[in-house]
CSV table of C-alpha atoms in Angstrom, one decimal:
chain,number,residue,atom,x,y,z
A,1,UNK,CA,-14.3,-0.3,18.2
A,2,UNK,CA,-11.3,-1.4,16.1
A,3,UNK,CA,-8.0,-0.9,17.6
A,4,UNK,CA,-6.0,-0.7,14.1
A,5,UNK,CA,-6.5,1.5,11.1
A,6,UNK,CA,-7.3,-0.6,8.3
A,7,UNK,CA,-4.5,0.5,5.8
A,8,UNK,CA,-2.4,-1.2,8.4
A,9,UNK,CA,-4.3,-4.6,8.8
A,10,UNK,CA,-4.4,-4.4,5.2
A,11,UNK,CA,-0.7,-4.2,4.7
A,12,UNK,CA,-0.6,-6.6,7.0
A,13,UNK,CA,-2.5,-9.2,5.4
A,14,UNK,CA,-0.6,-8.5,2.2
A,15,UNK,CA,2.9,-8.9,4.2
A,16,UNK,CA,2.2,-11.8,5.8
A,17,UNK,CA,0.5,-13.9,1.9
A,18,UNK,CA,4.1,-12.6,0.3
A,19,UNK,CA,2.5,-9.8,-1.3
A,20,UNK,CA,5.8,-7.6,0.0
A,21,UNK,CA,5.7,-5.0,-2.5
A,22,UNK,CA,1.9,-4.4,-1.9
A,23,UNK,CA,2.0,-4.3,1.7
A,24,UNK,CA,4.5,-1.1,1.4
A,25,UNK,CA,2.2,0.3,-0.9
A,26,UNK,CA,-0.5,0.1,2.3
A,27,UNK,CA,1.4,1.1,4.5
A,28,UNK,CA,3.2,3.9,2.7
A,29,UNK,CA,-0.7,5.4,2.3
A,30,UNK,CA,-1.2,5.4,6.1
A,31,UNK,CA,2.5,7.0,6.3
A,32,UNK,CA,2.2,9.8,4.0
A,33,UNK,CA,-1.2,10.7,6.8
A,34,UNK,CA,-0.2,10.0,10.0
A,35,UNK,CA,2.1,12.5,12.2
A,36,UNK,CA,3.9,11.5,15.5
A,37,UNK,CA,5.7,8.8,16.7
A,38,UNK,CA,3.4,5.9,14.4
A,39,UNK,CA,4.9,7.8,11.3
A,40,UNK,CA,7.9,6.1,12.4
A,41,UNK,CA,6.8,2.6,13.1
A,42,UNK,CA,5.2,2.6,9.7
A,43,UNK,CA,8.5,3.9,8.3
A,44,UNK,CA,9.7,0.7,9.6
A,45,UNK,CA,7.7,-2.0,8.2
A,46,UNK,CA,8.2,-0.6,5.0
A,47,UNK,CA,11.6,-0.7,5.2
A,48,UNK,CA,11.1,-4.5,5.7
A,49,UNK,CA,9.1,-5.1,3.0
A,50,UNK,CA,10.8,-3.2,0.4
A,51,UNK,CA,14.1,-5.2,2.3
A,52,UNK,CA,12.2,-8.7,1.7
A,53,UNK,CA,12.1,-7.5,-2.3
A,54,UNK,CA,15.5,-6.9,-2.5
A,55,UNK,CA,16.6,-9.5,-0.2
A,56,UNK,CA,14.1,-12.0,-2.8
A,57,UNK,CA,15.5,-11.1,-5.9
A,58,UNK,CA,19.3,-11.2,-4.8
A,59,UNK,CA,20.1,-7.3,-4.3
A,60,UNK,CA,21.7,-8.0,-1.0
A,61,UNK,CA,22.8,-4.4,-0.8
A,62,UNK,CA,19.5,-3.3,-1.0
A,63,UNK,CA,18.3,-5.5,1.5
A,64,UNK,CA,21.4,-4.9,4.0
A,65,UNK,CA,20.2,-0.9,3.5
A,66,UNK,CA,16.7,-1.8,4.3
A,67,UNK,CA,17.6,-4.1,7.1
A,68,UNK,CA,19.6,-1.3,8.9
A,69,UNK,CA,16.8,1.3,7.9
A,70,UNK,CA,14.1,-0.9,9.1
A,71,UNK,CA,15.6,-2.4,12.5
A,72,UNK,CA,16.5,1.2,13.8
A,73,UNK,CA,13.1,2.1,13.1
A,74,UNK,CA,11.2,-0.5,15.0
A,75,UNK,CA,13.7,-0.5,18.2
A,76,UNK,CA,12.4,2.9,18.9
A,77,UNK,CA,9.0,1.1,19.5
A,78,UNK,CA,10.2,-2.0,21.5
A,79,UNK,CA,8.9,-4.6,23.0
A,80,UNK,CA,5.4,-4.0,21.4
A,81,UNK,CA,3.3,-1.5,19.4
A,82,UNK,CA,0.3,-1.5,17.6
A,83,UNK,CA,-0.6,-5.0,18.3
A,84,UNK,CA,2.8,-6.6,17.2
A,85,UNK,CA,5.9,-8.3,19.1
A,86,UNK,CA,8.5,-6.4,18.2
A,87,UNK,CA,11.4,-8.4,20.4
A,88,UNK,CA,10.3,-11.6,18.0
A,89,UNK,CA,9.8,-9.6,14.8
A,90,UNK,CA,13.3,-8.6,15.2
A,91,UNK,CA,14.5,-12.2,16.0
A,92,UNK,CA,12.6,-13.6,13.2
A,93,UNK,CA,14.0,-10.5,11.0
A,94,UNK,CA,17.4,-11.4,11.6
A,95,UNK,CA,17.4,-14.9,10.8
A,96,UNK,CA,15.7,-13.9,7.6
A,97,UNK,CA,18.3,-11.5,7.0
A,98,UNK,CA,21.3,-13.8,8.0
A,99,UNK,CA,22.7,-14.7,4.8
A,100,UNK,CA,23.4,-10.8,4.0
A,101,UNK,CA,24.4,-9.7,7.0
A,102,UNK,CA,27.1,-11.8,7.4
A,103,UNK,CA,30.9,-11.0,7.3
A,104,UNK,CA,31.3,-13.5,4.3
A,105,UNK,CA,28.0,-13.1,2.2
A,106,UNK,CA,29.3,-13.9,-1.2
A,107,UNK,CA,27.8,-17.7,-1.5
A,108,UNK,CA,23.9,-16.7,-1.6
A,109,UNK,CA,21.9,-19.5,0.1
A,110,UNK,CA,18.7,-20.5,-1.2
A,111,UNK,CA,15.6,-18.9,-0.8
A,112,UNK,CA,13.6,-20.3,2.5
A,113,UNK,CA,9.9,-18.9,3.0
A,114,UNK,CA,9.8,-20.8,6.7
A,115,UNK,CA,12.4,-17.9,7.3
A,116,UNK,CA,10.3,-14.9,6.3
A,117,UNK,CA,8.9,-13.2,9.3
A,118,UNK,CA,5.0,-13.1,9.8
A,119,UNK,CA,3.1,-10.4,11.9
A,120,UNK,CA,0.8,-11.8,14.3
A,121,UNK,CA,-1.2,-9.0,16.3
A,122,UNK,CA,-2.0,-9.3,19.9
A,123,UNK,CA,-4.6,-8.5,20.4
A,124,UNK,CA,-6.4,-9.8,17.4
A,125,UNK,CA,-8.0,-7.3,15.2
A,126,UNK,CA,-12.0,-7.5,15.6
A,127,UNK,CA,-12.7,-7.3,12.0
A,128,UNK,CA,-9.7,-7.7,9.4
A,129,UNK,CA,-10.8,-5.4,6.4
A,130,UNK,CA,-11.2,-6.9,2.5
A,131,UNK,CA,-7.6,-6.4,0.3
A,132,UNK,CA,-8.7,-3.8,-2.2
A,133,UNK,CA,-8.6,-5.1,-5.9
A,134,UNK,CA,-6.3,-2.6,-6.5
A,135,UNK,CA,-4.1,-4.7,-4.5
A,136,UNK,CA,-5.5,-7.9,-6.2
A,137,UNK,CA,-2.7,-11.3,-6.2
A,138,UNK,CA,0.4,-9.2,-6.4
A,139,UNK,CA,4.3,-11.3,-6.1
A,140,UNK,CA,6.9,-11.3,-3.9
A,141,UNK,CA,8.8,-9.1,-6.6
């Protein structure tokens, strides 16, 4: 039996290649049908992916709003849910998120992918499902 709906291991698998934008669109499917508390934690990560696109392409309000959005979604599921370390995930978020969040943000720092979070599930999904082509080599953008 698989533990995680695949809309979510689908999202993801698109998170964690860069495929930010596409991994909110998977997600945002499995939020628009899910009630209860996981409507939230899907909330979440999709505030971090649409952060990671505006933090990638300079809007650092954008991503500061996401951030904020994101981070006081996922607490409400601490230390772990659905698989995924959320005490790390927020460690590794904020590091990501450093150069915005900072009093004095105005010198943007390069971009750094060894910075961007990756979601690591524990325990491993049995099967991971096939990206749909509709999802096919999207961007960071």
């Amino acid at each position: 039996m698989q533990l995680y709906h695949d809309d979510y291991l689908v999202g993801v698998r698109l998170f964690n290649r860069g495929d930010w934008f596409e991994s909110h669109d998977a997600w945002e499917e499995l939020w628009h049908n899910t009630a209860g508390g996981d409507r939230d934690f899907y909330q979440g990560l999709i505030q971090v992916a649409v952060g990671l696109c505006h933090l990638y392409n300079g809007n650092d309000e954008g991503a500061r709003r996401m951030y904020s959005r994101a981070t006081g979604y996922l607490q409400r599921f601490l230390p772990h849910h659905q698989g995924l370390d959320l005490d790390q995930f927020l460690v590794t978020l904020e590091r990501c998120f450093a150069p915005v969040l900072e009093d004095d943000a105005s010198e943007r720092r390069p971009w750094d992918d060894a910075l961007v979070p990756v979601i690591e599930l524990d325990p491993a999904p049995t099967r991971w499902p096939e990206i749909p082509t509709t999802f096919d080599e999207g961007s960071p953008a």
